[in-house]
CSV table of C-alpha atoms in Angstrom, one decimal:
chain,number,residue,atom,x,y,z
R,1,MET,CA,-12.3,-2.5,56.2
R,2,LYS,CA,-13.1,-0.1,60.2
R,3,VAL,CA,-17.0,0.1,60.3
R,4,ASN,CA,-18.1,2.6,63.0
R,5,LEU,CA,-21.0,1.1,64.6
R,6,PRO,CA,-22.8,1.9,67.8
R,7,GLY,CA,-21.7,2.3,71.2
R,8,GLN,CA,-22.6,-1.3,73.2
R,9,THR,CA,-21.9,-3.2,76.6
R,10,ILE,CA,-19.7,-6.0,74.6
R,11,LEU,CA,-16.2,-6.5,76.3
R,12,LEU,CA,-14.2,-9.5,74.7
R,13,PRO,CA,-15.0,-11.9,76.7
R,14,SER,CA,-16.5,-11.5,79.8
R,15,PRO,CA,-16.8,-13.1,82.3
R,16,VAL,CA,-19.4,-15.7,84.1
R,17,LEU,CA,-19.2,-14.2,88.4
R,18,ILE,CA,-22.4,-15.9,90.2
R,19,VAL,CA,-23.4,-13.8,93.1
R,20,GLY,CA,-24.6,-14.7,96.2
R,21,THR,CA,-27.0,-13.8,98.7
R,22,TYR,CA,-29.6,-13.6,101.1
R,23,ASP,CA,-32.9,-12.3,100.8
R,24,GLY,CA,-33.9,-10.7,105.1
R,25,ASP,CA,-35.0,-14.2,105.4
R,26,GLY,CA,-32.2,-16.4,105.2
R,27,LYS,CA,-32.9,-17.5,102.2
R,28,PRO,CA,-29.8,-18.2,99.6
R,29,ASN,CA,-30.0,-17.2,96.3
R,30,MET,CA,-28.1,-16.4,92.8
R,31,MET,CA,-27.2,-14.3,90.6
R,32,ASN,CA,-25.8,-14.9,86.3
R,33,ALA,CA,-23.7,-10.9,85.9
R,34,ALA,CA,-20.9,-10.4,82.9
R,35,TRP,CA,-21.1,-7.0,84.4
R,36,GLY,CA,-19.0,-6.6,87.0
R,37,GLY,CA,-15.3,-6.5,87.7
R,38,ILE,CA,-12.2,-6.2,89.1
R,39,VAL,CA,-11.9,-1.9,90.5
R,40,CYS,CA,-9.1,-1.6,92.9
R,41,SER,CA,-5.9,-3.4,94.3
R,42,ASN,CA,-6.3,-1.6,97.6
R,43,PRO,CA,-8.6,-2.4,99.6
R,44,PRO,CA,-8.7,-5.1,96.8
R,45,CYS,CA,-13.2,-4.1,95.7
R,46,ILE,CA,-14.9,-5.6,92.7
R,47,SER,CA,-18.1,-4.3,91.0
R,48,VAL,CA,-21.1,-6.2,90.3
R,49,SER,CA,-24.4,-4.4,89.0
R,50,MET,CA,-28.1,-5.6,88.6
R,51,ARG,CA,-30.8,-4.0,87.6
R,52,GLU,CA,-33.7,-2.5,90.7
R,53,ALA,CA,-35.4,-6.2,89.1
R,54,THR,CA,-34.2,-8.2,89.7
R,55,LEU,CA,-33.5,-10.0,93.8
R,56,SER,CA,-30.0,-9.6,94.8
R,57,PHE,CA,-30.4,-5.8,93.6
R,58,HIS,CA,-32.4,-5.9,97.4
R,59,ASN,CA,-30.8,-8.8,98.5
R,60,ILE,CA,-28.0,-6.4,98.7
R,61,LYS,CA,-29.4,-3.5,100.2
R,62,LYS,CA,-30.6,-5.6,102.5
R,63,SER,CA,-27.5,-7.9,103.5
R,64,GLU,CA,-24.5,-5.5,102.5
R,65,ALA,CA,-22.9,-8.9,102.2
R,66,PHE,CA,-22.0,-10.0,98.1
R,67,THR,CA,-20.1,-13.6,97.3
R,68,VAL,CA,-18.4,-14.1,94.0
R,69,ASN,CA,-18.4,-17.7,92.4
R,70,ILE,CA,-16.3,-19.1,90.0
R,71,PRO,CA,-18.6,-21.2,88.3
R,72,SER,CA,-16.3,-24.2,85.6
R,73,GLU,CA,-16.9,-24.7,82.8
R,74,LYS,CA,-18.7,-28.0,83.7
R,75,TYR,CA,-21.0,-26.0,85.8
R,76,LEU,CA,-22.1,-24.4,82.8
R,77,VAL,CA,-26.0,-25.6,82.2
R,78,GLU,CA,-26.5,-24.8,86.2
R,79,ALA,CA,-24.3,-21.1,85.8
R,80,ASP,CA,-26.6,-20.4,82.6
R,81,TYR,CA,-30.0,-21.7,84.5
R,82,VAL,CA,-29.0,-19.1,87.3
R,83,GLY,CA,-29.5,-15.9,84.4
R,84,ILE,CA,-32.6,-17.1,83.1
R,85,VAL,CA,-34.7,-17.8,86.1
R,86,SER,CA,-35.6,-15.7,88.8
R,87,GLY,CA,-35.3,-16.1,92.4
R,88,LYS,CA,-38.7,-14.2,93.0
R,89,ASP,CA,-40.1,-17.4,92.3
R,90,CYS,CA,-38.1,-20.3,92.8
R,91,ASN,CA,-35.0,-22.3,94.7
R,92,LYS,CA,-32.5,-21.3,91.9
R,93,PHE,CA,-30.1,-23.8,95.1
R,94,GLU,CA,-32.8,-26.6,94.6
R,95,ASP,CA,-33.3,-26.0,91.0
R,96,ALA,CA,-29.7,-26.3,89.8
R,97,LYS,CA,-29.2,-29.2,92.6
R,98,LEU,CA,-26.7,-27.2,94.0
R,99,THR,CA,-25.2,-26.2,97.6
R,100,PRO,CA,-25.3,-23.0,99.5
R,101,LYS,CA,-23.4,-22.1,102.7
R,102,LYS,CA,-22.9,-19.4,104.8
R,103,SER,CA,-19.1,-18.0,104.6
R,104,GLN,CA,-18.1,-17.2,107.5
R,105,LEU,CA,-16.7,-13.1,107.1
R,106,VAL,CA,-20.0,-11.8,105.1
R,107,ASN,CA,-23.9,-12.7,105.4
R,108,ALA,CA,-24.1,-14.6,102.0
R,109,PRO,CA,-23.9,-17.5,100.9
R,110,LEU,CA,-21.0,-19.2,99.0
R,111,VAL,CA,-21.1,-22.5,95.6
R,112,LEU,CA,-20.4,-25.4,97.5
R,113,GLU,CA,-19.5,-27.2,94.3
R,114,PHE,CA,-18.0,-24.2,92.3
R,115,PRO,CA,-14.1,-23.9,92.5
R,116,TYR,CA,-13.7,-20.3,94.1
R,117,ALA,CA,-15.4,-17.5,96.1
R,118,LEU,CA,-15.1,-13.8,96.4
R,119,GLU,CA,-16.2,-12.7,100.1
R,120,CYS,CA,-17.2,-9.3,99.6
R,121,LYS,CA,-18.8,-6.4,102.2
R,122,LEU,CA,-19.9,-4.0,99.6
R,123,ILE,CA,-18.9,-0.1,100.4
R,124,LYS,CA,-20.3,1.7,97.8
R,125,GLN,CA,-22.8,1.8,95.5
R,126,VAL,CA,-22.9,3.9,92.4
R,127,GLU,CA,-26.4,4.6,90.0
R,128,LEU,CA,-25.5,4.8,86.8
R,129,GLY,CA,-29.5,4.9,84.3
R,130,SER,CA,-30.7,0.9,84.3
R,131,HIS,CA,-28.0,-0.9,86.4
R,132,THR,CA,-26.8,0.1,90.2
R,133,MET,CA,-23.0,-0.7,90.7
R,134,PHE,CA,-22.8,-2.3,93.9
R,135,ILE,CA,-18.7,-2.9,94.8
R,136,GLY,CA,-17.5,-4.8,97.3
R,137,GLN,CA,-14.6,-5.0,99.4
R,138,ILE,CA,-12.9,-8.5,98.9
R,139,ILE,CA,-12.7,-9.6,101.9
R,140,GLY,CA,-11.3,-13.1,101.9
R,141,MET,CA,-11.5,-16.2,99.3
R,142,VAL,CA,-12.4,-20.1,99.5
R,143,ALA,CA,-11.2,-21.3,97.6
R,144,ASP,CA,-11.2,-25.6,96.9
R,145,ASP,CA,-7.1,-26.8,97.6
R,146,ASP,CA,-7.5,-28.5,94.4
R,147,VAL,CA,-7.4,-25.7,91.6
R,148,LEU,CA,-4.4,-23.9,93.8
R,149,THR,CA,-1.2,-23.0,92.8
R,150,PRO,CA,2.0,-23.8,94.9
R,151,ASN,CA,1.8,-19.6,96.7
R,152,GLN,CA,-2.2,-20.5,97.5
R,153,LEU,CA,-3.3,-19.4,94.3
R,154,PRO,CA,-6.7,-19.9,92.4
R,155,ASP,CA,-4.9,-21.3,89.0
R,156,ILE,CA,-6.6,-20.8,86.0
R,157,GLU,CA,-6.1,-24.5,84.3
R,158,LYS,CA,-7.0,-25.7,87.5
R,159,VAL,CA,-10.1,-23.4,87.5
R,160,ARG,CA,-11.3,-23.8,83.9
R,161,PRO,CA,-14.1,-20.3,84.3
R,162,LEU,CA,-16.1,-19.9,81.4
R,163,LEU,CA,-16.3,-17.0,79.3
R,164,PHE,CA,-19.3,-14.8,77.2
R,165,GLY,CA,-19.0,-14.2,74.7
R,166,SER,CA,-21.4,-11.3,74.6
R,167,PHE,CA,-23.6,-10.8,71.9
R,168,GLY,CA,-22.0,-11.1,69.1
R,169,ASN,CA,-22.9,-14.7,69.4
R,170,MET,CA,-24.5,-16.0,73.0
R,171,ALA,CA,-21.7,-18.3,73.8
R,172,TYR,CA,-20.2,-19.3,76.5
R,173,TYR,CA,-16.3,-20.7,76.3
R,174,SER,CA,-13.2,-22.6,77.6
R,175,ILE,CA,-10.5,-20.7,78.3
R,176,GLY,CA,-8.0,-21.5,75.8
R,177,ASP,CA,-3.8,-22.5,75.4
R,178,ASN,CA,-0.9,-20.7,77.8
R,179,LEU,CA,-0.1,-17.5,75.0
R,180,GLY,CA,2.5,-16.3,77.6
R,181,LYS,CA,4.1,-14.9,80.6
R,182,ALA,CA,3.2,-11.4,81.4
R,183,PHE,CA,5.0,-8.2,82.7
R,184,SER,CA,7.5,-11.0,80.3
R,185,ALA,CA,6.3,-11.2,77.3
R,186,GLY,CA,6.6,-7.5,76.0
R,187,LEU,CA,10.1,-7.2,77.4
R,188,LYS,CA,11.5,-7.5,74.0
R,189,LEU,CA,10.1,-4.1,72.8
R,190,LYS,CA,11.9,-2.2,75.5
R,191,LYS,CA,14.4,-0.2,74.6
D,1,MET,CA,-11.8,-29.8,101.4
D,2,LYS,CA,-12.4,-25.5,101.6
D,3,VAL,CA,-9.3,-23.5,102.5
D,4,ASN,CA,-10.3,-19.9,103.3
D,5,LEU,CA,-7.9,-17.9,102.1
D,6,PRO,CA,-7.5,-13.9,102.5
D,7,GLY,CA,-9.1,-11.5,100.5
D,8,GLN,CA,-7.6,-10.6,96.9
D,9,THR,CA,-7.6,-9.3,93.4
D,10,ILE,CA,-8.6,-12.6,91.8
D,11,LEU,CA,-10.7,-12.0,89.1
D,12,LEU,CA,-11.1,-15.4,86.8
D,13,PRO,CA,-10.4,-15.2,83.3
D,14,SER,CA,-9.5,-11.1,83.5
D,15,PRO,CA,-9.6,-8.9,80.2
D,16,VAL,CA,-6.9,-7.0,78.3
D,17,LEU,CA,-7.7,-3.8,78.3
D,18,ILE,CA,-6.1,-1.1,76.4
D,19,VAL,CA,-6.7,2.0,77.1
D,20,GLY,CA,-5.9,5.2,74.8
D,21,THR,CA,-5.6,8.2,76.1
D,22,TYR,CA,-4.8,11.9,74.8
D,23,ASP,CA,-2.2,13.6,77.0
D,24,GLY,CA,-3.0,18.1,77.3
D,25,ASP,CA,-0.5,18.1,74.3
D,26,GLY,CA,-1.7,15.5,72.2
D,27,LYS,CA,1.0,12.7,72.9
D,28,PRO,CA,-1.0,9.4,72.1
D,29,ASN,CA,-0.7,7.1,74.6
D,30,MET,CA,-2.2,3.1,76.0
D,31,MET,CA,-2.7,1.6,79.3
D,32,ASN,CA,-2.8,-2.2,80.2
D,33,ALA,CA,-5.7,-2.5,82.7
D,34,ALA,CA,-7.1,-6.0,84.2
D,35,TRP,CA,-9.3,-3.8,86.0
D,36,GLY,CA,-12.2,-2.9,85.0
D,37,GLY,CA,-15.2,-4.7,83.1
D,38,ILE,CA,-18.3,-3.3,82.0
D,39,VAL,CA,-20.6,-2.0,84.9
D,40,CYS,CA,-24.9,0.0,83.4
D,41,SER,CA,-26.6,-1.7,79.7
D,42,ASN,CA,-28.3,1.6,79.1
D,43,PRO,CA,-26.9,3.9,78.7
D,44,PRO,CA,-23.8,1.5,77.8
D,45,CYS,CA,-21.1,2.3,80.2
D,46,ILE,CA,-16.9,0.6,81.1
D,47,SER,CA,-15.4,1.4,84.2
D,48,VAL,CA,-11.4,0.8,84.2
D,49,SER,CA,-9.5,1.4,86.6
D,50,MET,CA,-6.2,3.5,87.6
D,51,ARG,CA,-3.6,5.0,89.8
D,52,GLU,CA,-2.4,8.6,90.1
D,53,ALA,CA,1.0,7.5,89.2
D,54,THR,CA,0.2,6.9,85.8
D,55,LEU,CA,0.1,9.6,82.8
D,56,SER,CA,-3.6,7.9,81.7
D,57,PHE,CA,-4.8,8.4,85.1
D,58,HIS,CA,-4.1,11.6,84.5
D,59,ASN,CA,-4.6,11.7,80.9
D,60,ILE,CA,-8.4,10.7,81.5
D,61,LYS,CA,-8.7,13.8,83.6
D,62,LYS,CA,-7.7,16.7,81.1
D,63,SER,CA,-9.5,14.5,78.4
D,64,GLU,CA,-12.4,13.4,79.7
D,65,ALA,CA,-12.4,10.7,76.9
D,66,PHE,CA,-10.5,7.0,76.2
D,67,THR,CA,-11.6,4.1,74.6
D,68,VAL,CA,-10.9,0.8,75.1
D,69,ASN,CA,-9.2,-1.3,72.7
D,70,ILE,CA,-9.1,-5.1,72.7
D,71,PRO,CA,-6.0,-6.7,72.0
D,72,SER,CA,-6.4,-10.0,69.6
D,73,GLU,CA,-3.5,-12.3,70.6
D,74,LYS,CA,-1.3,-11.7,67.7
D,75,TYR,CA,-1.0,-8.6,69.9
D,76,LEU,CA,0.4,-9.9,73.0
D,77,VAL,CA,3.7,-9.2,73.3
D,78,GLU,CA,2.8,-5.4,72.3
D,79,ALA,CA,0.3,-5.8,74.9
D,80,ASP,CA,1.9,-7.0,78.0
D,81,TYR,CA,5.1,-4.7,76.6
D,82,VAL,CA,2.1,-1.0,77.4
D,83,GLY,CA,2.0,-2.6,80.2
D,84,ILE,CA,5.6,-2.5,81.8
D,85,VAL,CA,6.6,0.7,80.8
D,86,SER,CA,5.0,4.6,81.0
D,87,GLY,CA,4.3,7.1,78.9
D,88,LYS,CA,6.4,10.0,81.2
D,89,ASP,CA,9.3,7.9,79.4
D,90,CYS,CA,8.7,6.8,75.7
D,91,ASN,CA,6.0,6.9,72.8
D,92,LYS,CA,4.7,4.0,73.4
D,93,PHE,CA,2.6,3.5,70.4
D,94,GLU,CA,5.6,4.4,68.4
D,95,ASP,CA,7.9,1.4,70.3
D,96,ALA,CA,5.2,-0.5,70.0
D,97,LYS,CA,5.0,0.2,65.5
D,98,LEU,CA,0.9,0.4,66.8
D,99,THR,CA,-0.7,3.5,65.2
D,100,PRO,CA,-2.9,5.3,66.7
D,101,LYS,CA,-6.2,7.4,64.9
D,102,LYS,CA,-7.9,10.1,66.1
D,103,SER,CA,-11.8,9.0,67.3
D,104,GLN,CA,-14.4,9.7,65.4
D,105,LEU,CA,-17.2,10.8,68.0
D,106,VAL,CA,-14.3,11.0,71.4
D,107,ASN,CA,-10.6,12.7,71.7
D,108,ALA,CA,-9.0,9.6,72.0
D,109,PRO,CA,-6.9,7.3,70.2
D,110,LEU,CA,-8.4,4.5,68.4
D,111,VAL,CA,-5.7,1.8,68.3
D,112,LEU,CA,-5.7,1.1,64.6
D,113,GLU,CA,-3.8,-3.1,63.8
D,114,PHE,CA,-6.7,-3.9,66.9
D,115,PRO,CA,-10.2,-6.0,65.9
D,116,TYR,CA,-12.5,-3.3,67.5
D,117,ALA,CA,-12.4,-1.6,70.3
D,118,LEU,CA,-15.1,1.6,72.7
D,119,GLU,CA,-15.7,4.7,71.8
D,120,CYS,CA,-15.8,5.9,75.8
D,121,LYS,CA,-17.1,9.5,77.3
D,122,LEU,CA,-16.2,10.0,80.6
D,123,ILE,CA,-19.0,10.6,83.5
D,124,LYS,CA,-18.1,9.3,86.4
D,125,GLN,CA,-14.8,9.2,88.8
D,126,VAL,CA,-15.2,6.9,91.8
D,127,GLU,CA,-11.9,6.9,94.2
D,128,LEU,CA,-11.7,3.6,96.1
D,129,GLY,CA,-7.8,4.0,98.1
D,130,SER,CA,-5.4,2.8,95.5
D,131,HIS,CA,-7.4,2.8,92.7
D,132,THR,CA,-9.9,5.1,90.6
D,133,MET,CA,-12.5,4.1,89.0
D,134,PHE,CA,-12.9,5.4,85.7
D,135,ILE,CA,-16.7,5.7,84.3
D,136,GLY,CA,-17.4,5.6,80.5
D,137,GLN,CA,-20.2,6.2,78.0
D,138,ILE,CA,-19.8,3.7,75.1
D,139,ILE,CA,-20.3,5.9,72.9
D,140,GLY,CA,-19.3,4.3,69.7
D,141,MET,CA,-17.3,0.6,68.6
D,142,VAL,CA,-14.9,1.0,66.0
D,143,ALA,CA,-14.4,-2.4,64.2
D,144,ASP,CA,-11.9,-4.3,61.4
D,145,ASP,CA,-15.8,-5.5,58.7
D,146,ASP,CA,-13.7,-9.3,59.2
D,147,VAL,CA,-14.3,-9.7,62.6
D,148,LEU,CA,-17.7,-8.7,62.9
D,149,THR,CA,-21.2,-11.7,63.1
D,150,PRO,CA,-23.2,-11.1,60.1
D,151,ASN,CA,-25.8,-8.9,62.9
D,152,GLN,CA,-23.0,-6.8,62.8
D,153,LEU,CA,-21.4,-6.7,66.1
D,154,PRO,CA,-17.8,-8.2,67.0
D,155,ASP,CA,-16.9,-11.9,67.5
D,156,ILE,CA,-15.6,-13.4,69.8
D,157,GLU,CA,-14.0,-16.0,68.2
D,158,LYS,CA,-12.6,-13.8,65.3
D,159,VAL,CA,-11.9,-10.9,67.5
D,160,ARG,CA,-9.7,-13.3,69.6
D,161,PRO,CA,-9.1,-12.1,72.6
D,162,LEU,CA,-6.3,-12.2,75.0
D,163,LEU,CA,-7.2,-12.8,78.2
D,164,PHE,CA,-4.9,-12.9,81.2
D,165,GLY,CA,-5.2,-15.8,84.2
D,166,SER,CA,-4.2,-13.0,86.8
D,167,PHE,CA,-1.5,-14.1,89.6
D,168,GLY,CA,-1.6,-17.5,89.9
D,169,ASN,CA,0.1,-18.0,86.8
D,170,MET,CA,0.7,-14.6,85.7
D,171,ALA,CA,-0.4,-16.2,82.0
D,172,TYR,CA,-1.9,-14.7,78.6
D,173,TYR,CA,-4.2,-17.3,77.7
D,174,SER,CA,-6.6,-17.5,73.9
D,175,ILE,CA,-10.1,-19.1,74.4
D,176,GLY,CA,-10.8,-22.1,73.5
D,177,ASP,CA,-14.1,-24.1,72.6
D,178,ASN,CA,-17.7,-23.1,72.4
D,179,LEU,CA,-19.5,-25.5,75.5
D,180,GLY,CA,-22.3,-23.8,74.6
D,181,LYS,CA,-26.0,-21.4,74.1
D,182,ALA,CA,-26.0,-18.9,76.7
D,183,PHE,CA,-29.6,-18.3,78.1
D,184,SER,CA,-30.3,-21.5,76.0
D,185,ALA,CA,-28.0,-24.9,77.9
D,186,GLY,CA,-30.0,-23.9,80.8
D,187,LEU,CA,-33.8,-24.5,79.8
D,188,LYS,CA,-33.6,-27.7,80.7
D,189,LEU,CA,-34.1,-27.2,84.7
D,190,LYS,CA,-36.5,-25.0,84.9
D,191,LYS,CA,-39.7,-25.7,86.0
């Protein structure tokens, strides 16, 4: 039976994006953002949305740059910690024993221990209400060589990213089974 | 060892969003979009990005409404089919044997067989290059009662959504194990 419910921000799954930024003094910070996704192929762009109350919001406004780091499942505790505390009160990199490494392309730190990251230059800001959407052009990627496919792309089975199950049960999940090929499995329905 | 790569639209995982729209004559269409995500909490908003070459692009421009339907893993073939063909050439609902049902809140069709959907009113368009981002305010949700938690929210373990593994291996995945509680697992690092 179908049930009508209020409009809510429940996208299944939501990603776990660890956004890296510097403040005006070069102190690195990380934020755990579930509100984001790819928004354009050419130029390649990603969006991350933040409240003005966050340190990362102001860091991006100043630096016009950020990284999007994808944690592997073994960094669940660290990724969750990043979403619990504010960088205004502590140094999240030090507390989580993670290593900031300056991107060679943008003025933002990479999380060295995570398998890959997108390096983004801010190109647009869209104010929507509680959140401002920051759109970054992805001008480079940095990846561990052992998570790449033969054609040099991050392989989800080697990256082992975390998923967020949203507000239904507020839990993180691993990826499961490979169920079939994209742009292929559906061909059998083509007339 | 870290490898520097060109900037590419690789977010792991990417969602599988089946966007429902009507054309000017009331013919329903579906599009398979991996470029999208939640962008604001209040008002609740989601973005989906499309190329001008798609029928859905023009349908949204006219109707100023769309639905975002989350397919369960048993609809992998149908979801993939939706991404292979164009609604300009066929009726995807008929070919995939899926049922369009008009939303009670917006001028767009729901996919009746899928476990839940977001009903969206277009509030903003952002042209980025190859893609235009359509931002919809989520004004309602429709869900099967058997995928809900006791607090009436879609439960990822019952919805069993599909994930897209992006360009690395171009495959769909199921969700895997519940690895831990969000806003909880990280507390052990708090000083």
